[in-house]
Amino acid sequence: MNKRTIFAVSFFLIMLVVVFMYVHESPVPGGSRFHLPEPRDVEVGGINFTVSWGFIEDEEPLENEIANVSNHQVLKSQRTFHQNDILLLSIAVCEFNENLSLDDLNDGSWQYKSINGVDGIFKNESVTTSTGVIKNTHPRYYFDYMKNGKLVMIECDKLSTIEEIVS
């Protein structure tokens, strides 16, 4: 082989390695559609939570919005995540001026449940989501509890994810 052929083959192999490394590097900090993020700690309304592997955070968190929860006005902070186009995780923390308990929020459709030693109210509903023309019906789970004088509301399509987050 002559020197030009050796140089061309070497250059081609080096460029192939560089392109391979570039393609497999995630351009989005914390993950992208193809490189899902690792478990991480997030703060919502002054309370820390650990979000499971694979959830990508939606663009803009909702911070300090006045909202109504069971006819009670609250100051709500919320962050939402998706694992794909269907699976949802939403964590909201609400502060309120009045003295509220979980009994005040239970309209009869919730049941009392303890997850990882945390007492709260729980319910599940069937929801239909669609991606393009495909419709998917699956359960959605809700767990609300009090922590540090604030109402924590977790909504997720996987009960095991709620069990990982609640502590």
Short mmCIF file of N, CA and C in Angstrom, two decimals:
data_model
loop_
_atom_site.label_atom_id
_atom_site.label_comp_id
_atom_site.label_asym_id
_atom_site.label_seq_id
_atom_site.Cartn_x
_atom_site.Cartn_y
_atom_site.Cartn_z
N MET A 1 0.84 -1.19 0.00
CA MET A 1 0.00 0.00 0.00
C MET A 1 0.88 1.24 0.00
N ASN A 2 0.38 2.23 -0.69
CA ASN A 2 1.14 3.47 -0.68
C ASN A 2 0.68 4.37 0.45
N LYS A 3 1.39 5.44 0.68
CA LYS A 3 1.11 6.33 1.81
C LYS A 3 -0.24 7.01 1.68
N ARG A 4 -0.68 7.32 0.48
CA ARG A 4 -1.99 7.97 0.28
C ARG A 4 -3.13 7.04 0.69
N THR A 5 -3.06 5.81 0.36
CA THR A 5 -4.11 4.84 0.72
C THR A 5 -4.16 4.67 2.24
N ILE A 6 -3.00 4.54 2.86
CA ILE A 6 -2.96 4.39 4.32
C ILE A 6 -3.54 5.65 4.99
N PHE A 7 -3.16 6.81 4.50
CA PHE A 7 -3.69 8.06 5.05
C PHE A 7 -5.22 8.14 4.87
N ALA A 8 -5.74 7.80 3.71
CA ALA A 8 -7.18 7.87 3.43
C ALA A 8 -7.96 6.91 4.34
N VAL A 9 -7.46 5.69 4.50
CA VAL A 9 -8.14 4.71 5.35
C VAL A 9 -8.10 5.18 6.81
N SER A 10 -6.94 5.66 7.26
CA SER A 10 -6.83 6.16 8.63
C SER A 10 -7.75 7.34 8.86
N PHE A 11 -7.79 8.28 7.93
CA PHE A 11 -8.66 9.46 8.04
C PHE A 11 -10.13 9.04 8.10
N PHE A 12 -10.51 8.10 7.24
CA PHE A 12 -11.88 7.61 7.22
C PHE A 12 -12.25 6.97 8.56
N LEU A 13 -11.38 6.14 9.13
CA LEU A 13 -11.67 5.49 10.41
C LEU A 13 -11.76 6.50 11.55
N ILE A 14 -10.87 7.48 11.57
CA ILE A 14 -10.92 8.52 12.60
C ILE A 14 -12.21 9.31 12.48
N MET A 15 -12.61 9.69 11.29
CA MET A 15 -13.85 10.44 11.10
C MET A 15 -15.06 9.59 11.49
N LEU A 16 -15.02 8.30 11.21
CA LEU A 16 -16.11 7.41 11.60
C LEU A 16 -16.26 7.37 13.13
N VAL A 17 -15.16 7.30 13.85
CA VAL A 17 -15.19 7.32 15.31
C VAL A 17 -15.73 8.65 15.83
N VAL A 18 -15.30 9.76 15.25
CA VAL A 18 -15.77 11.09 15.67
C VAL A 18 -17.27 11.23 15.44
N VAL A 19 -17.75 10.81 14.28
CA VAL A 19 -19.19 10.89 13.98
C VAL A 19 -19.98 9.99 14.93
N PHE A 20 -19.49 8.80 15.21
CA PHE A 20 -20.17 7.90 16.13
C PHE A 20 -20.27 8.52 17.52
N MET A 21 -19.19 9.14 18.01
CA MET A 21 -19.21 9.78 19.32
C MET A 21 -20.17 10.97 19.33
N TYR A 22 -20.24 11.72 18.26
CA TYR A 22 -21.12 12.88 18.18
C TYR A 22 -22.59 12.46 18.19
N VAL A 23 -22.92 11.42 17.45
CA VAL A 23 -24.30 10.95 17.35
C VAL A 23 -24.78 10.40 18.69
N HIS A 24 -23.92 9.74 19.43
CA HIS A 24 -24.34 9.13 20.69
C HIS A 24 -24.22 10.06 21.89
N GLU A 25 -23.80 11.28 21.70
CA GLU A 25 -23.75 12.26 22.77
C GLU A 25 -25.09 12.99 22.82
N SER A 26 -25.70 13.10 24.00
CA SER A 26 -26.99 13.78 24.13
C SER A 26 -26.79 15.29 24.05
N PRO A 27 -27.41 15.95 23.06
CA PRO A 27 -27.27 17.40 22.95
C PRO A 27 -28.12 18.16 23.95
N VAL A 28 -29.03 17.47 24.63
CA VAL A 28 -29.94 18.12 25.56
C VAL A 28 -29.54 17.76 26.98
N PRO A 29 -29.17 18.74 27.82
CA PRO A 29 -28.84 18.39 29.21
C PRO A 29 -30.03 17.71 29.88
N GLY A 30 -29.77 16.61 30.55
CA GLY A 30 -30.84 15.91 31.25
C GLY A 30 -31.59 14.94 30.37
N GLY A 31 -31.22 14.86 29.11
CA GLY A 31 -31.83 13.84 28.25
C GLY A 31 -32.58 14.41 27.08
N SER A 32 -32.91 13.54 26.18
CA SER A 32 -33.70 13.89 25.01
C SER A 32 -34.61 12.71 24.74
N ARG A 33 -35.31 12.74 23.64
CA ARG A 33 -36.22 11.65 23.31
C ARG A 33 -35.46 10.33 23.18
N PHE A 34 -34.20 10.38 22.76
CA PHE A 34 -33.43 9.17 22.53
C PHE A 34 -32.46 8.85 23.68
N HIS A 35 -32.21 9.81 24.53
CA HIS A 35 -31.32 9.63 25.66
C HIS A 35 -32.08 10.08 26.91
N LEU A 36 -32.81 9.15 27.51
CA LEU A 36 -33.66 9.51 28.62
C LEU A 36 -32.84 9.82 29.87
N PRO A 37 -33.29 10.81 30.66
CA PRO A 37 -32.52 11.23 31.83
C PRO A 37 -32.54 10.19 32.95
N GLU A 38 -31.51 10.27 33.77
CA GLU A 38 -31.37 9.42 34.95
C GLU A 38 -32.32 9.92 36.04
N PRO A 39 -32.53 9.14 37.11
CA PRO A 39 -33.31 9.65 38.24
C PRO A 39 -32.64 10.92 38.79
N ARG A 40 -33.47 11.87 39.21
CA ARG A 40 -32.92 13.14 39.69
C ARG A 40 -33.85 13.76 40.71
N ASP A 41 -33.28 14.64 41.52
CA ASP A 41 -34.05 15.37 42.51
C ASP A 41 -34.58 16.65 41.89
N VAL A 42 -35.85 16.95 42.15
CA VAL A 42 -36.47 18.19 41.70
C VAL A 42 -37.14 18.84 42.90
N GLU A 43 -37.28 20.15 42.84
CA GLU A 43 -37.92 20.90 43.91
C GLU A 43 -39.21 21.51 43.36
N VAL A 44 -40.30 21.28 44.08
CA VAL A 44 -41.60 21.84 43.71
C VAL A 44 -42.18 22.48 44.97
N GLY A 45 -42.41 23.77 44.92
CA GLY A 45 -43.02 24.48 46.05
C GLY A 45 -42.27 24.34 47.35
N GLY A 46 -40.94 24.22 47.29
CA GLY A 46 -40.14 24.12 48.50
C GLY A 46 -39.98 22.71 49.04
N ILE A 47 -40.50 21.70 48.34
CA ILE A 47 -40.38 20.31 48.77
C ILE A 47 -39.61 19.54 47.70
N ASN A 48 -38.67 18.70 48.12
CA ASN A 48 -37.84 17.93 47.19
C ASN A 48 -38.46 16.57 46.90
N PHE A 49 -38.37 16.15 45.63
CA PHE A 49 -38.87 14.86 45.17
C PHE A 49 -37.80 14.24 44.28
N THR A 50 -37.78 12.91 44.21
CA THR A 50 -36.90 12.21 43.29
C THR A 50 -37.75 11.67 42.15
N VAL A 51 -37.47 12.14 40.94
CA VAL A 51 -38.21 11.72 39.75
C VAL A 51 -37.53 10.50 39.16
N SER A 52 -38.32 9.51 38.80
CA SER A 52 -37.81 8.24 38.29
C SER A 52 -37.07 8.39 36.97
N TRP A 53 -36.33 7.36 36.63
CA TRP A 53 -35.60 7.30 35.38
C TRP A 53 -36.57 7.39 34.21
N GLY A 54 -36.18 8.11 33.19
CA GLY A 54 -36.92 8.11 31.94
C GLY A 54 -37.92 9.22 31.75
N PHE A 55 -38.16 10.06 32.75
CA PHE A 55 -39.13 11.14 32.61
C PHE A 55 -38.45 12.41 32.13
N ILE A 56 -38.98 12.99 31.07
CA ILE A 56 -38.48 14.24 30.51
C ILE A 56 -39.42 15.35 30.98
N GLU A 57 -38.84 16.42 31.52
CA GLU A 57 -39.66 17.51 32.04
C GLU A 57 -40.25 18.36 30.93
N ASP A 58 -41.51 18.75 31.10
CA ASP A 58 -42.13 19.66 30.15
C ASP A 58 -41.44 21.01 30.21
N GLU A 59 -41.62 21.78 29.18
CA GLU A 59 -40.88 23.03 28.99
C GLU A 59 -40.93 23.98 30.17
N GLU A 60 -42.09 24.41 30.59
CA GLU A 60 -42.18 25.45 31.61
C GLU A 60 -42.93 24.97 32.84
N PRO A 61 -42.26 25.00 34.00
CA PRO A 61 -42.99 24.65 35.23
C PRO A 61 -43.96 25.76 35.61
N LEU A 62 -45.05 25.37 36.23
CA LEU A 62 -46.05 26.32 36.70
C LEU A 62 -45.64 26.75 38.11
N GLU A 63 -45.38 28.02 38.30
CA GLU A 63 -44.91 28.50 39.59
C GLU A 63 -45.87 29.53 40.15
N ASN A 64 -46.28 29.30 41.38
CA ASN A 64 -47.07 30.27 42.14
C ASN A 64 -48.29 30.80 41.40
N GLU A 65 -49.13 29.89 40.97
CA GLU A 65 -50.38 30.25 40.32
C GLU A 65 -51.52 30.10 41.33
N ILE A 66 -52.45 31.03 41.32
CA ILE A 66 -53.64 30.90 42.17
C ILE A 66 -54.58 29.90 41.49
N ALA A 67 -54.99 28.88 42.21
CA ALA A 67 -55.85 27.84 41.66
C ALA A 67 -56.91 27.45 42.68
N ASN A 68 -57.92 26.74 42.22
CA ASN A 68 -58.96 26.21 43.10
C ASN A 68 -58.80 24.70 43.22
N VAL A 69 -58.76 24.23 44.45
CA VAL A 69 -58.70 22.80 44.73
C VAL A 69 -59.87 22.49 45.65
N SER A 70 -60.85 21.75 45.14
CA SER A 70 -62.06 21.40 45.90
C SER A 70 -62.69 22.64 46.54
N ASN A 71 -62.88 23.66 45.74
CA ASN A 71 -63.51 24.92 46.16
C ASN A 71 -62.70 25.69 47.20
N HIS A 72 -61.41 25.44 47.29
CA HIS A 72 -60.53 26.18 48.18
C HIS A 72 -59.45 26.85 47.33
N GLN A 73 -59.22 28.12 47.56
CA GLN A 73 -58.22 28.85 46.79
C GLN A 73 -56.83 28.58 47.37
N VAL A 74 -55.89 28.19 46.49
CA VAL A 74 -54.54 27.82 46.92
C VAL A 74 -53.51 28.49 46.01
N LEU A 75 -52.29 28.58 46.50
CA LEU A 75 -51.15 29.02 45.72
C LEU A 75 -50.44 27.75 45.27
N LYS A 76 -50.41 27.49 43.95
CA LYS A 76 -49.98 26.20 43.41
C LYS A 76 -48.68 26.32 42.62
N SER A 77 -47.74 25.42 42.91
CA SER A 77 -46.53 25.24 42.11
C SER A 77 -46.60 23.84 41.53
N GLN A 78 -46.24 23.69 40.24
CA GLN A 78 -46.41 22.39 39.60
C GLN A 78 -45.33 22.17 38.55
N ARG A 79 -44.88 20.92 38.47
CA ARG A 79 -43.96 20.50 37.40
C ARG A 79 -44.53 19.23 36.80
N THR A 80 -44.49 19.15 35.47
CA THR A 80 -45.00 17.97 34.78
C THR A 80 -43.90 17.34 33.94
N PHE A 81 -44.00 16.02 33.80
CA PHE A 81 -43.02 15.23 33.08
C PHE A 81 -43.76 14.23 32.20
N HIS A 82 -43.11 13.79 31.13
CA HIS A 82 -43.64 12.74 30.27
C HIS A 82 -42.55 11.71 30.03
N GLN A 83 -42.96 10.44 29.97
CA GLN A 83 -42.00 9.40 29.66
C GLN A 83 -42.05 9.09 28.16
N ASN A 84 -43.17 9.31 27.56
CA ASN A 84 -43.33 9.23 26.11
C ASN A 84 -44.55 10.10 25.81
N ASP A 85 -45.14 9.94 24.67
CA ASP A 85 -46.28 10.80 24.33
C ASP A 85 -47.51 10.48 25.16
N ILE A 86 -47.52 9.37 25.88
CA ILE A 86 -48.72 8.97 26.62
C ILE A 86 -48.53 9.09 28.13
N LEU A 87 -47.46 8.53 28.68
CA LEU A 87 -47.30 8.44 30.13
C LEU A 87 -46.97 9.79 30.75
N LEU A 88 -47.72 10.15 31.79
CA LEU A 88 -47.63 11.45 32.44
C LEU A 88 -47.23 11.31 33.89
N LEU A 89 -46.49 12.30 34.39
CA LEU A 89 -46.22 12.46 35.82
C LEU A 89 -46.37 13.93 36.13
N SER A 90 -47.20 14.26 37.11
CA SER A 90 -47.40 15.64 37.51
C SER A 90 -47.27 15.73 39.03
N ILE A 91 -46.45 16.68 39.49
CA ILE A 91 -46.27 16.91 40.92
C ILE A 91 -46.64 18.36 41.20
N ALA A 92 -47.61 18.56 42.09
CA ALA A 92 -48.04 19.91 42.47
C ALA A 92 -47.97 20.04 43.98
N VAL A 93 -47.56 21.22 44.43
CA VAL A 93 -47.54 21.54 45.86
C VAL A 93 -48.36 22.80 46.04
N CYS A 94 -49.33 22.74 46.95
CA CYS A 94 -50.24 23.86 47.16
C CYS A 94 -50.12 24.40 48.58
N GLU A 95 -50.07 25.71 48.67
CA GLU A 95 -50.10 26.39 49.96
C GLU A 95 -51.46 27.07 50.08
N PHE A 96 -52.00 27.11 51.29
CA PHE A 96 -53.33 27.71 51.48
C PHE A 96 -53.33 28.52 52.76
N ASN A 97 -54.22 29.49 52.79
CA ASN A 97 -54.30 30.40 53.94
C ASN A 97 -55.18 29.85 55.04
N GLU A 98 -56.11 28.99 54.68
CA GLU A 98 -57.04 28.46 55.67
C GLU A 98 -56.55 27.11 56.18
N ASN A 99 -57.15 26.65 57.25
CA ASN A 99 -56.81 25.37 57.84
C ASN A 99 -57.54 24.28 57.07
N LEU A 100 -56.83 23.50 56.27
CA LEU A 100 -57.43 22.43 55.48
C LEU A 100 -56.88 21.09 55.92
N SER A 101 -57.69 20.07 55.77
CA SER A 101 -57.24 18.71 56.01
C SER A 101 -57.63 17.88 54.80
N LEU A 102 -57.13 16.66 54.75
CA LEU A 102 -57.49 15.78 53.64
C LEU A 102 -58.98 15.47 53.64
N ASP A 103 -59.61 15.48 54.81
CA ASP A 103 -61.06 15.24 54.88
C ASP A 103 -61.82 16.33 54.12
N ASP A 104 -61.32 17.58 54.17
CA ASP A 104 -61.98 18.67 53.46
C ASP A 104 -61.89 18.51 51.95
N LEU A 105 -60.85 17.81 51.48
CA LEU A 105 -60.63 17.65 50.05
C LEU A 105 -61.28 16.39 49.49
N ASN A 106 -61.65 15.47 50.35
CA ASN A 106 -62.23 14.21 49.91
C ASN A 106 -63.72 14.39 49.63
N ASP A 107 -64.07 14.31 48.36
CA ASP A 107 -65.47 14.47 47.96
C ASP A 107 -66.23 13.14 47.93
N GLY A 108 -65.62 12.11 48.46
CA GLY A 108 -66.25 10.79 48.49
C GLY A 108 -65.72 9.87 47.41
N SER A 109 -65.01 10.40 46.43
CA SER A 109 -64.48 9.55 45.36
C SER A 109 -63.07 9.06 45.67
N TRP A 110 -62.50 9.53 46.77
CA TRP A 110 -61.15 9.15 47.17
C TRP A 110 -61.22 8.11 48.28
N GLN A 111 -60.19 7.29 48.39
CA GLN A 111 -60.08 6.36 49.51
C GLN A 111 -58.81 6.68 50.28
N TYR A 112 -58.82 6.41 51.57
CA TYR A 112 -57.65 6.66 52.40
C TYR A 112 -56.65 5.54 52.17
N LYS A 113 -55.37 5.93 51.98
CA LYS A 113 -54.33 4.95 51.67
C LYS A 113 -53.01 5.44 52.23
N SER A 114 -52.15 4.51 52.59
CA SER A 114 -50.80 4.83 53.05
C SER A 114 -49.82 4.26 52.03
N ILE A 115 -48.90 5.12 51.56
CA ILE A 115 -47.85 4.69 50.64
C ILE A 115 -46.52 5.02 51.31
N ASN A 116 -45.70 4.01 51.50
CA ASN A 116 -44.40 4.16 52.15
C ASN A 116 -44.51 4.88 53.50
N GLY A 117 -45.57 4.60 54.24
CA GLY A 117 -45.77 5.20 55.55
C GLY A 117 -46.34 6.61 55.53
N VAL A 118 -46.68 7.11 54.35
CA VAL A 118 -47.27 8.44 54.21
C VAL A 118 -48.77 8.26 54.02
N ASP A 119 -49.57 8.84 54.93
CA ASP A 119 -51.02 8.73 54.84
C ASP A 119 -51.56 9.81 53.93
N GLY A 120 -52.49 9.42 53.06
CA GLY A 120 -53.08 10.37 52.14
C GLY A 120 -54.38 9.84 51.58
N ILE A 121 -54.84 10.50 50.53
CA ILE A 121 -56.05 10.04 49.84
C ILE A 121 -55.65 9.64 48.43
N PHE A 122 -56.34 8.61 47.91
CA PHE A 122 -55.94 7.97 46.66
C PHE A 122 -57.17 7.69 45.81
N LYS A 123 -57.00 7.83 44.50
CA LYS A 123 -58.03 7.35 43.58
C LYS A 123 -57.38 7.05 42.25
N ASN A 124 -58.08 6.25 41.44
CA ASN A 124 -57.63 6.03 40.08
C ASN A 124 -58.82 6.15 39.15
N GLU A 125 -58.55 6.62 37.95
CA GLU A 125 -59.57 6.80 36.93
C GLU A 125 -59.04 6.24 35.62
N SER A 126 -59.92 5.93 34.73
CA SER A 126 -59.53 5.51 33.40
C SER A 126 -59.49 6.74 32.51
N VAL A 127 -58.39 6.94 31.80
CA VAL A 127 -58.25 8.09 30.90
C VAL A 127 -57.94 7.59 29.50
N THR A 128 -58.31 8.38 28.53
CA THR A 128 -58.00 8.07 27.15
C THR A 128 -57.10 9.17 26.61
N THR A 129 -55.95 8.76 26.13
CA THR A 129 -55.01 9.70 25.51
C THR A 129 -54.84 9.29 24.06
N SER A 130 -54.44 10.22 23.24
CA SER A 130 -54.24 9.88 21.83
C SER A 130 -52.92 10.44 21.34
N THR A 131 -52.27 9.65 20.52
CA THR A 131 -51.06 10.06 19.83
C THR A 131 -51.34 9.88 18.35
N GLY A 132 -51.52 10.98 17.67
CA GLY A 132 -51.92 10.89 16.27
C GLY A 132 -53.31 10.29 16.19
N VAL A 133 -53.46 9.20 15.46
CA VAL A 133 -54.77 8.55 15.33
C VAL A 133 -54.93 7.39 16.31
N ILE A 134 -53.90 7.09 17.09
CA ILE A 134 -53.96 5.97 18.03
C ILE A 134 -54.49 6.46 19.36
N LYS A 135 -55.57 5.82 19.84
CA LYS A 135 -56.12 6.15 21.15
C LYS A 135 -55.75 5.04 22.12
N ASN A 136 -55.42 5.44 23.34
CA ASN A 136 -55.00 4.50 24.36
C ASN A 136 -55.78 4.78 25.63
N THR A 137 -56.44 3.77 26.17
CA THR A 137 -57.15 3.90 27.44
C THR A 137 -56.34 3.17 28.51
N HIS A 138 -56.03 3.88 29.58
CA HIS A 138 -55.22 3.31 30.65
C HIS A 138 -55.60 3.98 31.97
N PRO A 139 -55.19 3.38 33.10
CA PRO A 139 -55.51 4.00 34.40
C PRO A 139 -54.59 5.18 34.69
N ARG A 140 -55.12 6.14 35.42
CA ARG A 140 -54.32 7.26 35.94
C ARG A 140 -54.55 7.30 37.44
N TYR A 141 -53.47 7.38 38.19
CA TYR A 141 -53.51 7.31 39.64
C TYR A 141 -53.25 8.69 40.24
N TYR A 142 -53.94 8.98 41.34
CA TYR A 142 -53.81 10.25 42.04
C TYR A 142 -53.55 9.95 43.51
N PHE A 143 -52.57 10.63 44.10
CA PHE A 143 -52.31 10.49 45.53
C PHE A 143 -52.02 11.88 46.08
N ASP A 144 -52.81 12.29 47.07
CA ASP A 144 -52.66 13.59 47.71
C ASP A 144 -52.35 13.37 49.19
N TYR A 145 -51.42 14.16 49.72
CA TYR A 145 -51.08 14.07 51.13
C TYR A 145 -50.54 15.41 51.61
N MET A 146 -50.44 15.55 52.91
CA MET A 146 -49.94 16.78 53.53
C MET A 146 -48.48 16.58 53.94
N LYS A 147 -47.65 17.60 53.65
CA LYS A 147 -46.25 17.58 54.06
C LYS A 147 -45.82 19.00 54.37
N ASN A 148 -45.27 19.20 55.54
CA ASN A 148 -44.79 20.52 55.98
C ASN A 148 -45.89 21.59 55.87
N GLY A 149 -47.13 21.21 56.17
CA GLY A 149 -48.23 22.16 56.12
C GLY A 149 -48.70 22.50 54.71
N LYS A 150 -48.24 21.75 53.72
CA LYS A 150 -48.63 21.99 52.32
C LYS A 150 -49.30 20.74 51.77
N LEU A 151 -50.15 20.95 50.79
CA LEU A 151 -50.81 19.84 50.12
C LEU A 151 -49.96 19.41 48.93
N VAL A 152 -49.59 18.12 48.89
CA VAL A 152 -48.83 17.56 47.77
C VAL A 152 -49.79 16.72 46.95
N MET A 153 -49.84 16.99 45.64
CA MET A 153 -50.73 16.26 44.74
C MET A 153 -49.87 15.61 43.64
N ILE A 154 -49.89 14.28 43.59
CA ILE A 154 -49.13 13.55 42.58
C ILE A 154 -50.11 12.82 41.69
N GLU A 155 -49.91 12.97 40.41
CA GLU A 155 -50.75 12.32 39.39
C GLU A 155 -49.82 11.58 38.45
N CYS A 156 -50.08 10.29 38.21
CA CYS A 156 -49.20 9.51 37.34
C CYS A 156 -49.96 8.35 36.72
N ASP A 157 -49.47 7.90 35.58
CA ASP A 157 -50.08 6.77 34.90
C ASP A 157 -49.53 5.43 35.38
N LYS A 158 -48.52 5.46 36.25
CA LYS A 158 -47.94 4.24 36.80
C LYS A 158 -47.92 4.34 38.31
N LEU A 159 -48.59 3.43 38.99
CA LEU A 159 -48.64 3.44 40.45
C LEU A 159 -47.25 3.23 41.04
N SER A 160 -46.43 2.42 40.41
CA SER A 160 -45.08 2.18 40.93
C SER A 160 -44.25 3.46 40.95
N THR A 161 -44.48 4.38 40.03
CA THR A 161 -43.75 5.65 40.03
C THR A 161 -44.16 6.49 41.23
N ILE A 162 -45.45 6.52 41.55
CA ILE A 162 -45.90 7.26 42.74
C ILE A 162 -45.26 6.64 43.99
N GLU A 163 -45.19 5.33 44.05
CA GLU A 163 -44.59 4.65 45.20
C GLU A 163 -43.12 4.99 45.33
N GLU A 164 -42.41 5.21 44.21
CA GLU A 164 -41.00 5.59 44.26
C GLU A 164 -40.82 7.03 44.74
N ILE A 165 -41.75 7.91 44.40
CA ILE A 165 -41.62 9.34 44.70
C ILE A 165 -42.00 9.66 46.13
N VAL A 166 -43.06 9.05 46.64
CA VAL A 166 -43.59 9.38 47.97
C VAL A 166 -42.64 8.89 49.04
N SER A 167 -42.24 9.84 49.91
CA SER A 167 -41.39 9.47 51.04
C SER A 167 -41.66 10.36 52.22
#
